[in-house]
Each structure stands twice: as C-alpha cells, then as structure tokens.
Amino acid sequence: MNTNTTTTSIIDSLNDAQRLAVSAPSQPMLILAGAGSGKTRVLVHRIAWQIQVEGLSIHNILAVTFTNKAAKEMRGRVEDLLNISAHSMWIGTFHGLAHRLLRRHAKQAKLPDTFQVMDSDDQLRVIKRLVKSLNIDDSKWPPKQVMWFINAQKDEGIRARHMVESGDVYLRTMLQLYKAYEEICNRSGLVDFAELLLRAHELLRDNEDLLEFYQNRFKQVHVDEFQDTNTIQYAWLRLLTEGKDNLFVVGDDDQSIYGWRGAKIENLHDFQSHYPNHQVIKLEQNYRSTGNILKSANALIEKNDGRMGKSLWTDSGDGELISLYTAFNEQDEAYFVVEKIRKWVNDGGLRQDVAILYRSNAQSRQFEEKLMTTGTPYRVYGGLRFFERMEIKNALAYLRVMSNHHDDASFERVINTPTRGIGVKTIDDIRLVARENELSLWQSAVELIKQNRLSARASNALKTFLSLVKGLGDEAEGKELYEKVKLIVERSGLIELYKKEKGEKGEARIENLEELVNAARQFDFDDENEENLSELDMFLAHAALESGDMQGDDYEDCVQLMTLHSAKGLEFKLVFLVGLEEGLFPSQQSTNDIARLEEERRLCYVGITRAMQQLYITHAESRRLYGKETYPRPSRFLKEIPAEFIQEIRIRANVSRPVNVVKPKKSSIGQVGTYKLGQRVSHVKFGEGVVLQMEGEGAQERVQINFRDVGLKWLMLSYAKLDVL
DNA sequence: TTGTTCCAGCTTTTT
DNA sequence: GCTGGAACAA
C-alpha cells in the first residue's frame, strides 16, 4: 500500500482541527464538533484512516449512530471515500447493533431464538392490558407513565429484581407492574427497545468469552452524537472498549436536546474522567452559516452554564442580519412567512431550501393552511411512519402470530380484526385461563376449545381463527417472503375490512398493504442476515427497528415543515424559526427548571444554526392555544440575541388586520441584567430561590425567581432586597 | 356490532 | 378547541 498518496488523499481536504482528529494515534478521543463543522466528515475520514493508514480491516471497525439514516449515510460515505464495499462493516444504531448481538447469542442472552422486537406502540398495548389484568386503576396509573417508568429503569440498567421493596405506594405499584411486565415479555419472547440495549449490555457483561471476543474484534469504536447517549448505551461502549483506549466519540454538548428521553449530557463530562489519557479536539470552523447567524447563536448559547465551551466562526463573511417579525397573531405570522417564501420562489429560490421550524407539532397547521391557499407544495415531517400505520401493524401482527403462536401481543391484536364474532367476553376467558395456567393466549384458546368451556358460537369463531392462522402458516411453508406477506394481506380479511371503511382512508390503507408486499419483495435478506434466522423473522425485526422512512421517494420541490427536534443535523438556505414566545418556546413545562430551560435554549441554538443564508424569527402578540386566546410575551431567547445582529421588520403591506389594534411595542433587546440566570439568591420573606429570567432596565428591572418554598415570583429589583448566595 | 357521546389531555422522538 | 379513546346505548 502506498501510504503517502493514501494518507494525503484522506486528510488533505480537511482543515487543521479535522486533520488532527482524523490522524490522531489510537487513544480515547473526544471530538467536540459544533453545528456545521463537519462532524460526519471527520467520522468518515477517521474510519477511512484506520483502514488505509493504520491497516485495519473493515471487520475491526465499529461505528454507532442513533438513526438508521445516519448509519446508512456513514456507510455510503466510507464506501465512496475508500472505493470499497463496506457491506460487512458494523455500522448501525445502538438498537440495531444490540439486536444483532442478541440474535447471534440468543441462548447466552437467555432469549428464545425467535424473539421479536416490539416498538413503543406494541409496548404500550402490552402495558395497557397488563394494568387492566392486575385490576389497577388506569386513571391513577396511566399506562404511558408506567411505560415511561419501566423504560427509565432499563435505561439506567435497573431490573425489577434490583429494586428494593418500598413502602411508597408509587414505587411499590410501579415495581409490581415492572415485574409483571418482565414476565409477560419473557413468556412471549418479546423485547422492547430499552430491553435490546439493556440485554446487550448484560450479555457482554456476563459472558467474559464473548466480551473478549468482541473487544478483540473491534479495534476501533466510533460514536456519533455522543451527547445523546443514555446511561446504558455508554456503559455498553465502555465494556467494549475497556482497557483498549480505542473509543472515538463525536458530539456537541450544545446540541443535546434529548435529555427528556434519558440522554445524559453528563456522559460527555464523564468521558473525560473515565479516560484520563483522552484527547479533546474542538471543531469550531463552521461551513454552513453566515457570520451574523453564527454570532447570534454563539451569544445565545453562552447563556448556558457548564458548557464545555466552543465558539463557532466562519471565514465566509457576515451575510444578512437576522430578521425579526412581530406578528399580530398566529394567522398573521403564517401569512408573513408564506409571503416571504413566495418572494423567495419568485426570485428563483427552491422551495426545498426553505424550512419552517417550530417547537411543537400543533403549530404546523396554520402554515399548512396558508401554504395550501397559495398553492405552495410543502411537506410536513413527523407523524406516522410506514411501519407504524395501523393496517401495516395489523398485517405484521398476523405474520408474527403465524411465525410464533405464543406472541400474545400480536395474537390479541388480530384475534378479532377484522371482527369475526370473538367478543370481549371470550377474550377475557382466554386471558383468565392463560394467566391461571401460565399459558400463552394461543395455548389457552386451544385448551378452552378442547375442554368445551365456551359457548358453541364463540367456540366456532375461535376455531375459525385458529385454523385460519394455522392454515396460512402451512400454506406459507417454503414460499418466498413476499408471497407469505401477500398471502396474509389477501387472506386475513384486512382488505375487505378496509374496503368498507369510507372515504379515501380505506383506499390508502389498502394501497399501504400492497406497498407492504412490495417492501417484502425488495427486502434484502442477505443484507441483514448474518444470523441463522428465518427470512420472515428478519423482516419483522426490520419493520420494528426501522420505522420506514418512505418519505424519500417524494421528489417534488417542497417547503419543509418540521419541529426543531427533527431539524437537528439538517440545513436550509432560508429558515423561519416561528413562535418565539414564552410558554411556547421555551415551553411552559420548562420554565421553572433551569436544566430544562437550558435544553430549550440549546434547541433554539440548534434552530438558529440550521440556517445557511438567511434566518427569520417570528413571534405573535396573540395566539389561540387550546381554544383560548393567549397574549404571550416574546421569548426570552429573543432578548438573549444581541440587538446588533437583528433587524426588526415592521412593514405590513397586504396584511389585513382588525382595526383598533395596539401597535406592537418595541421589544427591548439585548439589555444586560444585574443578576445572572440561574443565580441562587435569597429573599427576606420568600427564602431561597433561583433567578430564571430578567427584563426591563433601571428602576423597571424585574427578575423572575423560582423560590423553593413559594414558587415563581416576579420581583422589582428596585424594591426587592435580594442577597446573592 | 356499530354509531354516538363524553371526557381527558395537550412538548419534543428514535429505536 | 380538537382529537383519540373509551364507555355507552341501540
């Protein structure tokens, strides 16, 4: 191998910091990669470096991401760069890789060979049923909350058996449910998402030989979006890299926006103490946005405490100022945005370069309506994905029961879908017998029929169902995967069911079912299968693990609408950041907790840094929310962006608005407070508290404080006697 | 079995 | 104020 030429070809297109990261010797590496600083580039080139320069085989590389999309992109880019097939390289999501490990070593993981992956919807159903069956009041113990509790425990690596019995009703009940839930999953061979991670961790932890094998195999371990890892994911990474100094992580503490679902930003800090010989490299040169956009983003994020410290810069000039528009109401806001988009398109811009970003999904409607009336094509991200659709899940449930009769969740899903005269009563009986004798629902149903304990009608209906599933199973034997799927779709009665559904909905469902057959036909078995698993089971796992981004085939030039969360990692020439109002963004629930507030601020930072050329920020003076008219104050984040980078837009040509409307007041931007956000203070009467926000100047300056004992209060600084703690 | 009515809930999302 | 789910009546 000609090291000289390959070396150059891999790193000569990089900047100094990137080059340093890519070519560093094997050691724990922490790459703090700001938005738009080329983090994927660094990862891809690092992998290429390992292979071409360090001489590793692709088998020695492990790369972990959070989304299938990111994994796919990384694999593709490695292949392009090296001009090889990276087909057999372990690049995947935490969940995907965990799944692969569990399939390979099902026995050691104490799982049945045919275990199935549940998505969160399946999981919730199981829990709902469980709560009912234990006669627990589901209004006092909402299944969602139970699910949240169980997943939170698993994310922390805690099993039910690790938890101490406690007198506390909440914990006691949750523990009882957790235990019962584990039993159900074990009996049915079901594994939820959190379980994949937890079990993969336990698998390596408890099997020394396996651990050693994988530690030796993976000479280099790369992690993307490290700030989003949770406790168990990080623990798993540490196991794999124990004593090897080969963990290469890329992340950005300023873009950590998933704390609410268990991501531990602390992992970034812990990394440094766990690996004392690590090296940190900051990527701060940004290749995406203009100087003004970056400076605004920097100024905003500086308001957060405990950052690792990073400041983006660009050498491509200041560009336009950020535009701020104060809308009269949410209608006006949408009108303004859509007008600007129209202008952009008239001036020759592409719609797909434009994004409208909002905090919550509910906000999309206003924009959709206005876009629709102007005939502007648009696309809303989020919502149900292909494999999450009801009709698809039903068909998959048939396939699952066919593959494994004892999959209770799927059994229950389809036993009376379409309706075949098996009512609640019959199902209850089946459940009862199942519980009493620790049988699966299928076995229990067979027993009930055998013992003649059902009415003739119910018994017949049940027999029909059982023999339908069995018959389809026999018939499917030896057939191609897509033929099996086709068989289910055509013979389960689902098509007839949806034909009856009125409107276009039913038609769409039938089309989706046909699309499912297509998906099965195109399913690349070899691509996924290293394990000796049936093609059908592999397809089912694929369906659970990849929710199915079927949106890719939509090539029309569309304006993009999405939440700030889904915008992470993307970029657009023209960005509208809308609804910058207290209570909306930052969201109401975050306003009395500094940590959550900081996460909201990071979210805002993510939003700003999506923009390449121009950024519009809007807020409304009045907004209908949950049916009530609200008059929200401008978001505090607006004040945190220095005024010098902002240009306020006031022209309202063509905007029809009611008469008698108060002109928007000049918002005061960029004032400096006496107190720091998050400052702990004490008040003679109210006791101790934390400063949450500030506004006004001089004698008018007010601070909002969250007092430990009396809650939120606004205080005039000129009156309140506050002591800094 | 189906259609109606009532009622709670209401950030963010991937796997 | 809208939605989805559950309870209820016919």
GROMACS .gro file of C-alpha atoms in nm, chain A residues 234-556:
model
  323
  234TYR     CA    1  -2.243   0.449   2.743
  235ALA     CA    2  -2.195   0.155   2.978
  236TRP     CA    3  -2.208  -0.076   2.677
  237LEU     CA    4  -1.946   0.131   2.495
  238ARG     CA    5  -1.723   0.126   2.799
  239LEU     CA    6  -1.747  -0.251   2.824
  240LEU     CA    7  -1.648  -0.289   2.462
  241THR     CA    8  -1.351  -0.058   2.492
  242GLU     CA    9  -1.236  -0.150   2.841
  243GLY     CA   10  -0.864  -0.104   2.870
  244LYS     CA   11  -0.826  -0.053   2.497
  245ASP     CA   12  -0.807   0.323   2.456
  246ASN     CA   13  -0.991   0.296   2.128
  247LEU     CA   14  -1.310   0.492   2.180
  248PHE     CA   15  -1.358   0.779   1.939
  249VAL     CA   16  -1.664   0.989   2.015
  250VAL     CA   17  -1.806   1.289   1.836
  251GLY     CA   18  -2.059   1.512   1.999
  252ASP     CA   19  -2.174   1.860   2.086
  253ASP     CA   20  -2.291   1.945   2.434
  254ASP     CA   21  -2.465   2.250   2.292
  255GLN     CA   22  -2.686   2.033   2.075
  256SER     CA   23  -2.803   1.797   2.346
  257ILE     CA   24  -3.180   1.816   2.313
  258TYR     CA   25  -3.290   1.471   2.421
  259GLY     CA   26  -3.240   1.489   2.795
  260TRP     CA   27  -3.612   1.429   2.839
  261ARG     CA   28  -3.580   1.084   2.695
  262GLY     CA   29  -3.286   0.974   2.900
  263ALA     CA   30  -2.987   1.117   2.713
  264LYS     CA   31  -2.715   1.202   2.959
  265ILE     CA   32  -2.516   1.507   2.868
  266GLU     CA   33  -2.305   1.409   3.168
  267ASN     CA   34  -2.160   1.128   2.962
  268LEU     CA   35  -1.956   1.389   2.781
  269HIS     CA   36  -1.807   1.507   3.109
  270ASP     CA   37  -1.771   1.156   3.246
  271PHE     CA   38  -1.582   1.052   2.937
  272GLN     CA   39  -1.302   1.283   3.038
  273SER     CA   40  -1.266   1.139   3.385
  274HIS     CA   41  -1.316   0.779   3.276
  275TYR     CA   42  -1.041   0.814   3.018
  276PRO     CA   43  -0.773   1.031   3.176
  277ASN     CA   44  -0.546   0.989   2.875
  278HIS     CA   45  -0.805   1.118   2.632
  279GLN     CA   46  -0.757   1.400   2.388
  280VAL     CA   47  -1.015   1.668   2.315
  281ILE     CA   48  -1.037   1.835   1.978
  282LYS     CA   49  -1.278   2.115   1.909
  283LEU     CA   50  -1.418   2.171   1.564
  284GLU     CA   51  -1.529   2.531   1.557
  285GLN     CA   52  -1.499   2.635   1.198
  286ASN     CA   53  -1.844   2.634   1.051
  287TYR     CA   54  -1.905   2.571   0.683
  288ARG     CA   55  -2.274   2.630   0.681
  289SER     CA   56  -2.394   2.966   0.806
  290THR     CA   57  -2.311   3.334   0.770
  291GLY     CA   58  -2.121   3.523   1.038
  292ASN     CA   59  -2.424   3.702   1.177
  293ILE     CA   60  -2.614   3.380   1.221
  294LEU     CA   61  -2.320   3.219   1.399
  295LYS     CA   62  -2.256   3.517   1.624
  296SER     CA   63  -2.620   3.520   1.727
  297ALA     CA   64  -2.610   3.150   1.800
  298ASN     CA   65  -2.288   3.187   2.000
  299ALA     CA   66  -2.429   3.472   2.205
  300LEU     CA   67  -2.743   3.277   2.284
  301ILE     CA   68  -2.576   2.956   2.389
  302GLU     CA   69  -2.332   3.142   2.609
  303LYS     CA   70  -2.618   3.198   2.850
  304ASN     CA   71  -2.598   2.831   2.942
  305ASP     CA   72  -2.391   2.717   3.238
  306GLY     CA   73  -2.143   2.435   3.250
  307ARG     CA   74  -2.070   2.425   2.878
  308MET     CA   75  -1.757   2.268   2.751
  309GLY     CA   76  -1.701   2.592   2.568
  310LYS     CA   77  -1.698   2.633   2.196
  311SER     CA   78  -1.747   2.923   1.964
  312LEU     CA   79  -1.836   2.888   1.601
  313TRP     CA   80  -1.674   3.101   1.336
  314THR     CA   81  -1.670   3.125   0.962
  315ASP     CA   82  -1.447   3.290   0.707
  316SER     CA   83  -1.729   3.343   0.463
  317GLY     CA   84  -1.848   3.687   0.570
  318ASP     CA   85  -2.125   3.832   0.788
  319GLY     CA   86  -2.417   3.796   0.549
  320GLU     CA   87  -2.760   3.934   0.619
  321LEU     CA   88  -2.887   4.032   0.961
  322ILE     CA   89  -3.139   3.808   1.127
  323SER     CA   90  -3.490   3.936   1.066
  324LEU     CA   91  -3.738   3.956   1.348
  325TYR     CA   92  -4.107   3.986   1.279
  326THR     CA   93  -4.368   4.057   1.542
  327ALA     CA   94  -4.694   3.920   1.416
  328PHE     CA   95  -5.033   4.031   1.530
  329ASN     CA   96  -5.148   3.675   1.578
  330GLU     CA   97  -5.067   3.326   1.457
  331GLN     CA   98  -5.257   3.384   1.132
  332ASP     CA   99  -5.054   3.692   1.058
  333GLU     CA  100  -4.739   3.501   1.144
  334ALA     CA  101  -4.822   3.231   0.892
  335TYR     CA  102  -4.918   3.489   0.634
  336PHE     CA  103  -4.589   3.669   0.674
  337VAL     CA  104  -4.386   3.351   0.640
  338VAL     CA  105  -4.572   3.229   0.336
  339GLU     CA  106  -4.538   3.569   0.167
  340LYS     CA  107  -4.164   3.561   0.223
  341ILE     CA  108  -4.148   3.213   0.080
  342ARG     CA  109  -4.342   3.324  -0.224
  343LYS     CA  110  -4.094   3.603  -0.277
  344TRP     CA  111  -3.805   3.361  -0.238
  345VAL     CA  112  -3.951   3.132  -0.501
  346ASN     CA  113  -4.028   3.424  -0.733
  347ASP     CA  114  -3.667   3.530  -0.706
  348GLY     CA  115  -3.566   3.188  -0.828
  349GLY     CA  116  -3.514   3.009  -0.496
  350LEU     CA  117  -3.602   2.646  -0.450
  351ARG     CA  118  -3.875   2.551  -0.207
  352GLN     CA  119  -3.673   2.262  -0.073
  353ASP     CA  120  -3.414   2.509   0.053
  354VAL     CA  121  -3.675   2.661   0.282
  355ALA     CA  122  -3.773   2.529   0.624
  356ILE     CA  123  -4.031   2.637   0.875
  357LEU     CA  124  -3.921   2.521   1.218
  358TYR     CA  125  -4.147   2.517   1.520
  359ARG     CA  126  -4.139   2.394   1.876
  360SER     CA  127  -4.449   2.177   1.872
  361ASN     CA  128  -4.628   1.987   1.601
  362ALA     CA  129  -4.956   2.164   1.664
  363GLN     CA  130  -4.807   2.479   1.516
  364SER     CA  131  -4.778   2.333   1.168
  365ARG     CA  132  -5.146   2.371   1.089
  366GLN     CA  133  -5.153   2.746   1.042
  367PHE     CA  134  -4.868   2.725   0.799
  368GLU     CA  135  -5.016   2.433   0.613
  369GLU     CA  136  -5.339   2.619   0.561
  370LYS     CA  137  -5.168   2.929   0.427
  371LEU     CA  138  -4.936   2.726   0.208
  372MET     CA  139  -5.231   2.537   0.075
  373THR     CA  140  -5.425   2.851  -0.018
  374THR     CA  141  -5.126   2.988  -0.206
  375GLY     CA  142  -5.075   2.654  -0.375
  376THR     CA  143  -4.725   2.611  -0.242
  377PRO     CA  144  -4.614   2.248  -0.224
  378TYR     CA  145  -4.494   2.157   0.122
  379ARG     CA  146  -4.403   1.856   0.325
  380VAL     CA  147  -4.456   1.803   0.695
  381TYR     CA  148  -4.209   1.578   0.870
  382GLY     CA  149  -4.309   1.364   1.162
  383GLY     CA  150  -4.631   1.181   1.212
  384LEU     CA  151  -4.686   0.816   1.144
  385ARG     CA  152  -4.420   0.631   0.958
  386PHE     CA  153  -4.490   0.345   0.726
  387PHE     CA  154  -4.442   0.056   0.963
  388GLU     CA  155  -4.635   0.238   1.233
  389ARG     CA  156  -4.959   0.258   1.041
  390MET     CA  157  -5.248   0.063   1.181
  391GLU     CA  158  -5.309  -0.151   0.875
  392ILE     CA  159  -4.941  -0.237   0.847
  393LYS     CA  160  -4.919  -0.325   1.214
  394ASN     CA  161  -5.220  -0.548   1.179
  395ALA     CA  162  -5.072  -0.733   0.886
  396LEU     CA  163  -4.742  -0.766   1.068
  397ALA     CA  164  -4.924  -0.899   1.372
  398TYR     CA  165  -5.072  -1.174   1.156
  399LEU     CA  166  -4.727  -1.257   1.031
  400ARG     CA  167  -4.598  -1.266   1.384
  401VAL     CA  168  -4.864  -1.493   1.517
  402MET     CA  169  -4.801  -1.713   1.218
  403SER     CA  170  -4.433  -1.723   1.299
  404ASN     CA  171  -4.483  -1.759   1.671
  405HIS     CA  172  -4.822  -1.864   1.806
  406HIS     CA  173  -4.728  -1.754   2.153
  407ASP     CA  174  -4.678  -1.387   2.071
  408ASP     CA  175  -4.962  -1.271   2.292
  409ALA     CA  176  -4.948  -0.907   2.193
  410SER     CA  177  -4.993  -0.987   1.827
  411PHE     CA  178  -5.244  -1.261   1.899
  412GLU     CA  179  -5.465  -1.019   2.080
  413ARG     CA  180  -5.423  -0.757   1.815
  414VAL     CA  181  -5.565  -0.970   1.538
  415ILE     CA  182  -5.794  -1.217   1.710
  416ASN     CA  183  -6.093  -1.004   1.626
  417THR     CA  184  -5.955  -0.789   1.347
  418PRO     CA  185  -6.150  -0.797   1.127
  419THR     CA  186  -6.439  -0.881   1.356
  420ARG     CA  187  -6.520  -1.247   1.347
  421GLY     CA  188  -6.753  -1.278   1.642
  422ILE     CA  189  -6.495  -1.315   1.913
  423GLY     CA  190  -6.610  -1.069   2.173
  424VAL     CA  191  -6.470  -0.919   2.488
  425LYS     CA  192  -6.614  -1.197   2.696
  426THR     CA  193  -6.440  -1.472   2.505
  427ILE     CA  194  -6.110  -1.287   2.506
  428ASP     CA  195  -6.140  -1.232   2.879
  429ASP     CA  196  -6.194  -1.605   2.928
  430ILE     CA  197  -5.888  -1.682   2.723
  431ARG     CA  198  -5.682  -1.436   2.923
  432LEU     CA  199  -5.804  -1.576   3.252
  433VAL     CA  200  -5.715  -1.932   3.164
  434ALA     CA  201  -5.382  -1.816   3.029
  435ARG     CA  202  -5.298  -1.637   3.350
  436GLU     CA  203  -5.410  -1.916   3.578
  437ASN     CA  204  -5.212  -2.180   3.397
  438GLU     CA  205  -4.926  -1.968   3.276
  439LEU     CA  206  -5.007  -2.044   2.916
  440SER     CA  207  -4.985  -1.827   2.612
  441LEU     CA  208  -5.313  -1.696   2.480
  442TRP     CA  209  -5.291  -1.936   2.191
  443GLN     CA  210  -5.245  -2.238   2.416
  444SER     CA  211  -5.519  -2.114   2.640
  445ALA     CA  212  -5.757  -2.080   2.346
  446VAL     CA  213  -5.679  -2.435   2.238
  447GLU     CA  214  -5.746  -2.558   2.593
  448LEU     CA  215  -6.078  -2.378   2.614
  449ILE     CA  216  -6.196  -2.535   2.295
  450LYS     CA  217  -6.074  -2.878   2.397
  451GLN     CA  218  -6.250  -2.859   2.733
  452ASN     CA  219  -6.566  -2.728   2.575
  453ARG     CA  220  -6.585  -2.438   2.814
  454LEU     CA  221  -6.715  -2.191   2.560
  455SER     CA  222  -7.050  -2.132   2.401
  456ALA     CA  223  -7.090  -2.307   2.069
  457ARG     CA  224  -7.081  -1.984   1.880
  458ALA     CA  225  -6.770  -1.849   2.049
  459SER     CA  226  -6.602  -2.183   2.019
  460ASN     CA  227  -6.668  -2.196   1.647
  461ALA     CA  228  -6.548  -1.844   1.591
  462LEU     CA  229  -6.232  -1.916   1.783
  463LYS     CA  230  -6.174  -2.238   1.592
  464THR     CA  231  -6.211  -2.047   1.267
  465PHE     CA  232  -5.948  -1.800   1.376
  466LEU     CA  233  -5.701  -2.062   1.495
  467SER     CA  234  -5.734  -2.268   1.183
  468LEU     CA  235  -5.706  -1.959   0.965
  469VAL     CA  236  -5.370  -1.876   1.120
  470LYS     CA  237  -5.257  -2.237   1.114
  471GLY     CA  238  -5.378  -2.286   0.760
  472LEU     CA  239  -5.200  -1.976   0.639
  473GLY     CA  240  -4.889  -2.092   0.818
  474ASP     CA  241  -4.900  -2.430   0.644
  475GLU     CA  242  -4.965  -2.273   0.310
  476ALA     CA  243  -4.684  -2.022   0.355
  477GLU     CA  244  -4.439  -2.301   0.421
  478GLY     CA  245  -4.150  -2.289   0.178
  479LYS     CA  246  -4.277  -1.983  -0.003
  480GLU     CA  247  -4.084  -1.667  -0.076
  481LEU     CA  248  -4.110  -1.393   0.184
  482TYR     CA  249  -4.318  -1.163  -0.031
  483GLU     CA  250  -4.555  -1.447  -0.111
  484LYS     CA  251  -4.607  -1.507   0.256
  485VAL     CA  252  -4.685  -1.142   0.312
  486LYS     CA  253  -4.913  -1.141   0.013
  487LEU     CA  254  -5.094  -1.444   0.146
  488ILE     CA  255  -5.156  -1.275   0.479
  489VAL     CA  256  -5.267  -0.950   0.324
  490GLU     CA  257  -5.511  -1.121   0.092
  491ARG     CA  258  -5.649  -1.385   0.322
  492SER     CA  259  -5.660  -1.224   0.664
  493GLY     CA  260  -5.969  -1.029   0.568
  494LEU     CA  261  -5.794  -0.700   0.626
  495ILE     CA  262  -5.854  -0.582   0.270
  496GLU     CA  263  -6.227  -0.647   0.296
  497LEU     CA  264  -6.225  -0.464   0.627
  498TYR     CA  265  -6.068  -0.153   0.479
  499LYS     CA  266  -6.282  -0.166   0.170
  500LYS     CA  267  -6.573  -0.099   0.398
  501GLU     CA  268  -6.404   0.199   0.552
  502LYS     CA  269  -6.546   0.505   0.388
  503GLY     CA  270  -6.357   0.780   0.215
  504GLU     CA  271  -6.006   0.777   0.086
  505LYS     CA  272  -5.875   0.644   0.412
  506GLY     CA  273  -5.965   0.287   0.337
  507GLU     CA  274  -5.820   0.308  -0.011
  508ALA     CA  275  -5.497   0.446   0.126
  509ARG     CA  276  -5.480   0.161   0.373
  510ILE     CA  277  -5.522  -0.097   0.101
  511GLU     CA  278  -5.252   0.074  -0.100
  512ASN     CA  279  -5.027   0.059   0.201
  513LEU     CA  280  -5.090  -0.312   0.237
  514GLU     CA  281  -4.991  -0.357  -0.124
  515GLU     CA  282  -4.686  -0.150  -0.057
  516LEU     CA  283  -4.603  -0.386   0.229
  517VAL     CA  284  -4.590  -0.675  -0.015
  518ASN     CA  285  -4.358  -0.462  -0.225
  519ALA     CA  286  -4.140  -0.386   0.070
  520ALA     CA  287  -4.115  -0.757   0.139
  521ARG     CA  288  -4.023  -0.824  -0.220
  522GLN     CA  289  -3.746  -0.570  -0.206
  523PHE     CA  290  -3.629  -0.673   0.136
  524ASP     CA  291  -3.267  -0.765   0.108
  525PHE     CA  292  -3.239  -1.069   0.324
  526ASP     CA  293  -2.865  -1.109   0.276
  527ASP     CA  294  -2.812  -0.753   0.375
  528GLU     CA  295  -2.942  -0.807   0.721
  529ASN     CA  296  -2.889  -1.169   0.783
  530GLU     CA  297  -2.574  -1.289   0.942
  531GLU     CA  298  -2.775  -1.494   1.180
  532ASN     CA  299  -2.949  -1.817   1.111
  533LEU     CA  300  -3.291  -1.669   1.129
  534SER     CA  301  -3.586  -1.716   0.903
  535GLU     CA  302  -3.639  -1.452   0.642
  536LEU     CA  303  -3.977  -1.372   0.787
  537ASP     CA  304  -3.845  -1.310   1.137
  538MET     CA  305  -3.572  -1.094   0.992
  539PHE     CA  306  -3.828  -0.890   0.804
  540LEU     CA  307  -4.036  -0.845   1.117
  541ALA     CA  308  -3.734  -0.726   1.311
  542HIS     CA  309  -3.653  -0.491   1.029
  543ALA     CA  310  -4.004  -0.349   1.045
  544ALA     CA  311  -3.974  -0.281   1.416
  545LEU     CA  312  -3.627  -0.136   1.407
  546GLU     CA  313  -3.669   0.079   1.100
  547SER     CA  314  -3.993   0.261   1.124
  548GLY     CA  315  -3.974   0.301   0.749
  549ASP     CA  316  -3.879   0.635   0.608
  550MET     CA  317  -4.083   0.603   0.295
  551GLN     CA  318  -4.075   0.977   0.253
  552GLY     CA  319  -3.765   0.960   0.038
  553ASP     CA  320  -3.949   0.895  -0.284
  554ASP     CA  321  -4.118   1.230  -0.277
  555TYR     CA  322  -3.912   1.433  -0.521
  556GLU     CA  323  -4.133   1.733  -0.568
   0.00000   0.00000   0.00000
